mmCIF file with all atom_site columns, C-alpha atoms in Angstrom:
data_model
loop_
_atom_site.group_PDB
_atom_site.id
_atom_site.type_symbol
_atom_site.label_atom_id
_atom_site.label_alt_id
_atom_site.label_comp_id
_atom_site.label_asym_id
_atom_site.label_entity_id
_atom_site.label_seq_id
_atom_site.pdbx_PDB_ins_code
_atom_site.Cartn_x
_atom_site.Cartn_y
_atom_site.Cartn_z
_atom_site.occupancy
_atom_site.B_iso_or_equiv
_atom_site.pdbx_formal_charge
_atom_site.auth_seq_id
_atom_site.auth_comp_id
_atom_site.auth_asym_id
_atom_site.auth_atom_id
_atom_site.pdbx_PDB_model_num
ATOM 1   C CA . MET A 1 1   ? 112.730 118.260 120.183 1.00 0.00 ? 711 MET A CA 1
ATOM 2   C CA . VAL A 1 2   ? 116.359 117.984 119.608 1.00 0.00 ? 712 VAL A CA 1
ATOM 3   C CA . ASP A 1 3   ? 118.970 120.531 119.891 1.00 0.00 ? 713 ASP A CA 1
ATOM 4   C CA . THR A 1 4   ? 121.554 119.524 117.588 1.00 0.00 ? 714 THR A CA 1
ATOM 5   C CA . VAL A 1 5   ? 121.682 115.883 115.607 1.00 0.00 ? 715 VAL A CA 1
ATOM 6   C CA . GLU A 1 6   ? 125.281 115.143 115.080 1.00 0.00 ? 716 GLU A CA 1
ATOM 7   C CA . HIS A 1 7   ? 126.694 114.268 111.330 1.00 0.00 ? 717 HIS A CA 1
ATOM 8   C CA . ILE A 1 8   ? 128.841 112.129 109.611 1.00 0.00 ? 718 ILE A CA 1
ATOM 9   C CA . GLU A 1 9   ? 130.982 112.083 106.636 1.00 0.00 ? 719 GLU A CA 1
ATOM 10  C CA . ALA A 1 10  ? 131.501 109.279 103.987 1.00 0.00 ? 720 ALA A CA 1
ATOM 11  C CA . ASP A 1 11  ? 135.090 108.548 105.032 1.00 0.00 ? 721 ASP A CA 1
ATOM 12  C CA . GLU A 1 12  ? 134.471 108.396 108.713 1.00 0.00 ? 722 GLU A CA 1
ATOM 13  C CA . LEU A 1 13  ? 131.110 106.333 107.963 1.00 0.00 ? 723 LEU A CA 1
ATOM 14  C CA . ASN A 1 14  ? 132.854 103.851 105.600 1.00 0.00 ? 724 ASN A CA 1
ATOM 15  C CA . GLU A 1 15  ? 136.172 103.845 108.251 1.00 0.00 ? 725 GLU A CA 1
ATOM 16  C CA . LEU A 1 16  ? 133.511 102.693 111.021 1.00 0.00 ? 726 LEU A CA 1
ATOM 17  C CA . LEU A 1 17  ? 131.448 99.990  108.811 1.00 0.00 ? 727 LEU A CA 1
ATOM 18  C CA . GLY A 1 18  ? 134.984 98.166  108.589 1.00 0.00 ? 728 GLY A CA 1
ATOM 19  C CA . ASP A 1 19  ? 135.273 98.163  112.429 1.00 0.00 ? 729 ASP A CA 1
ATOM 20  C CA . ASN A 1 20  ? 133.684 95.273  113.804 1.00 0.00 ? 730 ASN A CA 1
ATOM 21  C CA . ARG A 1 21  ? 133.684 95.846  117.459 1.00 0.00 ? 731 ARG A CA 1
ATOM 22  C CA . ASN A 1 22  ? 132.239 99.270  117.213 1.00 0.00 ? 732 ASN A CA 1
ATOM 23  C CA . ARG A 1 23  ? 129.952 98.745  114.002 1.00 0.00 ? 733 ARG A CA 1
ATOM 24  C CA . PRO A 1 24  ? 126.790 100.732 114.046 1.00 0.00 ? 734 PRO A CA 1
ATOM 25  C CA . ILE A 1 25  ? 123.680 99.724  112.936 1.00 0.00 ? 735 ILE A CA 1
ATOM 26  C CA . LEU A 1 26  ? 123.379 101.572 109.568 1.00 0.00 ? 736 LEU A CA 1
ATOM 27  C CA . ILE A 1 27  ? 119.763 102.232 108.830 1.00 0.00 ? 737 ILE A CA 1
ATOM 28  C CA . ASN A 1 28  ? 118.588 103.721 105.156 1.00 0.00 ? 738 ASN A CA 1
ATOM 29  C CA . THR A 1 29  ? 115.578 105.988 106.232 1.00 0.00 ? 739 THR A CA 1
ATOM 30  C CA . LEU A 1 30  ? 113.891 105.764 102.750 1.00 0.00 ? 740 LEU A CA 1
ATOM 31  C CA . GLY A 1 31  ? 110.895 103.847 101.615 1.00 0.00 ? 741 GLY A CA 1
ATOM 32  C CA . ARG A 1 32  ? 110.865 100.097 100.788 1.00 0.00 ? 742 ARG A CA 1
ATOM 33  C CA . GLU A 1 33  ? 111.304 100.428 96.942  1.00 0.00 ? 743 GLU A CA 1
ATOM 34  C CA . ALA A 1 34  ? 114.094 102.682 97.243  1.00 0.00 ? 744 ALA A CA 1
ATOM 35  C CA . TYR A 1 35  ? 115.644 100.703 99.314  1.00 0.00 ? 745 TYR A CA 1
ATOM 36  C CA . LYS A 1 36  ? 115.617 98.057  97.003  1.00 0.00 ? 746 LYS A CA 1
ATOM 37  C CA . ALA A 1 37  ? 116.502 100.175 94.027  1.00 0.00 ? 747 ALA A CA 1
ATOM 38  C CA . LYS A 1 38  ? 119.715 101.872 95.730  1.00 0.00 ? 748 LYS A CA 1
ATOM 39  C CA . ARG A 1 39  ? 121.670 101.087 99.488  1.00 0.00 ? 749 ARG A CA 1
ATOM 40  C CA . ILE A 1 40  ? 124.648 101.378 101.245 1.00 0.00 ? 750 ILE A CA 1
ATOM 41  C CA . PRO A 1 41  ? 125.720 98.077  102.074 1.00 0.00 ? 751 PRO A CA 1
ATOM 42  C CA . GLY A 1 42  ? 125.230 96.494  104.870 1.00 0.00 ? 752 GLY A CA 1
ATOM 43  C CA . SER A 1 43  ? 122.030 98.936  105.697 1.00 0.00 ? 753 SER A CA 1
ATOM 44  C CA . VAL A 1 44  ? 118.899 97.880  106.846 1.00 0.00 ? 754 VAL A CA 1
ATOM 45  C CA . ASN A 1 45  ? 115.584 99.597  105.309 1.00 0.00 ? 755 ASN A CA 1
ATOM 46  C CA . VAL A 1 46  ? 113.488 101.198 108.355 1.00 0.00 ? 756 VAL A CA 1
ATOM 47  C CA . PRO A 1 47  ? 111.298 104.255 106.879 1.00 0.00 ? 757 PRO A CA 1
ATOM 48  C CA . THR A 1 48  ? 111.285 107.181 108.922 1.00 0.00 ? 758 THR A CA 1
ATOM 49  C CA . ASP A 1 49  ? 107.656 106.491 109.651 1.00 0.00 ? 759 ASP A CA 1
ATOM 50  C CA . ASP A 1 50  ? 108.422 103.065 110.933 1.00 0.00 ? 760 ASP A CA 1
ATOM 51  C CA . ILE A 1 51  ? 111.166 104.455 113.296 1.00 0.00 ? 761 ILE A CA 1
ATOM 52  C CA . GLU A 1 52  ? 109.889 102.837 116.541 1.00 0.00 ? 762 GLU A CA 1
ATOM 53  C CA . GLU A 1 53  ? 110.832 99.287  115.221 1.00 0.00 ? 763 GLU A CA 1
ATOM 54  C CA . ILE A 1 54  ? 114.151 99.782  116.038 1.00 0.00 ? 764 ILE A CA 1
ATOM 55  C CA . THR A 1 55  ? 113.970 99.129  119.561 1.00 0.00 ? 765 THR A CA 1
ATOM 56  C CA . ARG A 1 56  ? 113.598 95.805  117.971 1.00 0.00 ? 766 ARG A CA 1
ATOM 57  C CA . LEU A 1 57  ? 117.240 95.889  116.061 1.00 0.00 ? 767 LEU A CA 1
ATOM 58  C CA . ALA A 1 58  ? 118.630 97.930  119.139 1.00 0.00 ? 768 ALA A CA 1
ATOM 59  C CA . PRO A 1 59  ? 117.644 97.180  122.194 1.00 0.00 ? 769 PRO A CA 1
ATOM 60  C CA . ASP A 1 60  ? 120.533 98.726  123.818 1.00 0.00 ? 770 ASP A CA 1
ATOM 61  C CA . LYS A 1 61  ? 120.044 102.867 123.856 1.00 0.00 ? 771 LYS A CA 1
ATOM 62  C CA . LYS A 1 62  ? 123.713 102.848 123.485 1.00 0.00 ? 772 LYS A CA 1
ATOM 63  C CA . GLN A 1 63  ? 124.119 100.766 120.273 1.00 0.00 ? 773 GLN A CA 1
ATOM 64  C CA . PRO A 1 64  ? 125.524 103.338 117.988 1.00 0.00 ? 774 PRO A CA 1
ATOM 65  C CA . ILE A 1 65  ? 123.085 103.965 114.666 1.00 0.00 ? 775 ILE A CA 1
ATOM 66  C CA . VAL A 1 66  ? 123.743 106.086 111.445 1.00 0.00 ? 776 VAL A CA 1
ATOM 67  C CA . VAL A 1 67  ? 120.558 106.653 109.777 1.00 0.00 ? 777 VAL A CA 1
ATOM 68  C CA . TYR A 1 68  ? 120.839 108.241 105.783 1.00 0.00 ? 778 TYR A CA 1
ATOM 69  C CA . CYS A 1 69  ? 118.325 109.075 103.105 1.00 0.00 ? 779 CYS A CA 1
ATOM 70  C CA . ALA A 1 70  ? 118.885 110.100 99.643  1.00 0.00 ? 780 ALA A CA 1
ATOM 71  C CA . ASN A 1 71  ? 121.026 113.387 99.536  1.00 0.00 ? 781 ASN A CA 1
ATOM 72  C CA . ALA A 1 72  ? 121.701 116.487 101.548 1.00 0.00 ? 782 ALA A CA 1
ATOM 73  C CA . ASP A 1 73  ? 118.139 117.847 100.799 1.00 0.00 ? 783 ASP A CA 1
ATOM 74  C CA . CYS A 1 74  ? 116.377 114.969 102.112 1.00 0.00 ? 784 CYS A CA 1
ATOM 75  C CA . GLU A 1 75  ? 114.935 115.503 105.360 1.00 0.00 ? 785 GLU A CA 1
ATOM 76  C CA . ALA A 1 76  ? 113.814 111.732 106.183 1.00 0.00 ? 786 ALA A CA 1
ATOM 77  C CA . SER A 1 77  ? 117.057 110.688 107.840 1.00 0.00 ? 787 SER A CA 1
ATOM 78  C CA . LEU A 1 78  ? 117.370 114.030 109.875 1.00 0.00 ? 788 LEU A CA 1
ATOM 79  C CA . GLN A 1 79  ? 113.666 113.455 111.290 1.00 0.00 ? 789 GLN A CA 1
ATOM 80  C CA . ALA A 1 80  ? 114.744 109.397 111.727 1.00 0.00 ? 790 ALA A CA 1
ATOM 81  C CA . ALA A 1 81  ? 117.788 110.603 114.059 1.00 0.00 ? 791 ALA A CA 1
ATOM 82  C CA . GLU A 1 82  ? 115.825 113.291 115.996 1.00 0.00 ? 792 GLU A CA 1
ATOM 83  C CA . ALA A 1 83  ? 113.085 110.841 116.380 1.00 0.00 ? 793 ALA A CA 1
ATOM 84  C CA . LEU A 1 84  ? 115.659 108.172 118.068 1.00 0.00 ? 794 LEU A CA 1
ATOM 85  C CA . ILE A 1 85  ? 117.416 110.805 120.148 1.00 0.00 ? 795 ILE A CA 1
ATOM 86  C CA . ASP A 1 86  ? 114.049 111.388 121.696 1.00 0.00 ? 796 ASP A CA 1
ATOM 87  C CA . MET A 1 87  ? 113.408 107.646 122.162 1.00 0.00 ? 797 MET A CA 1
ATOM 88  C CA . GLY A 1 88  ? 116.307 108.126 124.112 1.00 0.00 ? 798 GLY A CA 1
ATOM 89  C CA . TYR A 1 89  ? 119.069 106.698 121.943 1.00 0.00 ? 799 TYR A CA 1
ATOM 90  C CA . THR A 1 90  ? 122.571 108.352 123.221 1.00 0.00 ? 800 THR A CA 1
ATOM 91  C CA . ARG A 1 91  ? 124.734 107.636 119.699 1.00 0.00 ? 801 ARG A CA 1
ATOM 92  C CA . VAL A 1 92  ? 123.056 108.608 116.496 1.00 0.00 ? 802 VAL A CA 1
ATOM 93  C CA . TRP A 1 93  ? 124.539 110.223 113.461 1.00 0.00 ? 803 TRP A CA 1
ATOM 94  C CA . ASP A 1 94  ? 122.809 111.638 110.704 1.00 0.00 ? 804 ASP A CA 1
ATOM 95  C CA . PHE A 1 95  ? 125.024 110.566 107.033 1.00 0.00 ? 805 PHE A CA 1
ATOM 96  C CA . GLU A 1 96  ? 123.266 113.846 105.876 1.00 0.00 ? 806 GLU A CA 1
ATOM 97  C CA . GLU A 1 97  ? 125.123 113.301 102.177 1.00 0.00 ? 807 GLU A CA 1
ATOM 98  C CA . GLY A 1 98  ? 123.100 109.928 102.124 1.00 0.00 ? 808 GLY A CA 1
ATOM 99  C CA . LEU A 1 99  ? 123.005 108.045 98.752  1.00 0.00 ? 809 LEU A CA 1
ATOM 100 C CA . ALA A 1 100 ? 124.736 110.692 96.700  1.00 0.00 ? 810 ALA A CA 1
ATOM 101 C CA . GLY A 1 101 ? 127.371 111.562 99.512  1.00 0.00 ? 811 GLY A CA 1
ATOM 102 C CA . TRP A 1 102 ? 128.506 107.852 99.484  1.00 0.00 ? 812 TRP A CA 1
ATOM 103 C CA . ARG A 1 103 ? 128.513 107.307 95.504  1.00 0.00 ? 813 ARG A CA 1
ATOM 104 C CA . SER A 1 104 ? 130.620 110.841 94.848  1.00 0.00 ? 814 SER A CA 1
ATOM 105 C CA . ALA A 1 105 ? 133.191 109.454 97.545  1.00 0.00 ? 815 ALA A CA 1
ATOM 106 C CA . GLY A 1 106 ? 133.816 106.390 94.723  1.00 0.00 ? 816 GLY A CA 1
ATOM 107 C CA . LEU A 1 107 ? 131.737 103.990 97.469  1.00 0.00 ? 817 LEU A CA 1
ATOM 108 C CA . PRO A 1 108 ? 129.835 101.317 96.301  1.00 0.00 ? 818 PRO A CA 1
ATOM 109 C CA . LEU A 1 109 ? 126.240 101.025 96.619  1.00 0.00 ? 819 LEU A CA 1
ATOM 110 C CA . ASP A 1 110 ? 123.631 97.943  96.774  1.00 0.00 ? 820 ASP A CA 1
ATOM 111 C CA . GLY A 1 111 ? 120.496 97.129  94.992  1.00 0.00 ? 821 GLY A CA 1
ATOM 112 C CA . SER A 1 112 ? 118.534 96.781  91.824  1.00 0.00 ? 822 SER A CA 1
ATOM 113 C CA . GLU A 1 113 ? 119.595 100.390 90.353  1.00 0.00 ? 823 GLU A CA 1
ATOM 114 C CA . ALA A 1 114 ? 122.817 100.529 91.901  1.00 0.00 ? 824 ALA A CA 1
ATOM 115 C CA . GLY A 1 115 ? 124.850 100.020 88.816  1.00 0.00 ? 825 GLY A CA 1
#
């Protein structure tokens, strides 16, 4: 099991998402319906239970990956980050504050309930 998972803050994540050279794959670890309702722009949906699917999206284990879920109380992103590290991915961060932290930082959301 993983000793520690690195965390990233909203402002740092927003900056990384604007960097075309080092842009991470941003993964929403919630279920499909929750992803459709609200998500950070540019994220893809890979629910924690299906995290093995990441090998299709990121065959390079050095690809930077950021995972997130609903908020700091949600464990899905932490579980996904631990699984990715166990799978051999070397550049994994958990955006622990998730959708709630993104919104409270004043950043936009996409989705049917993003309003």
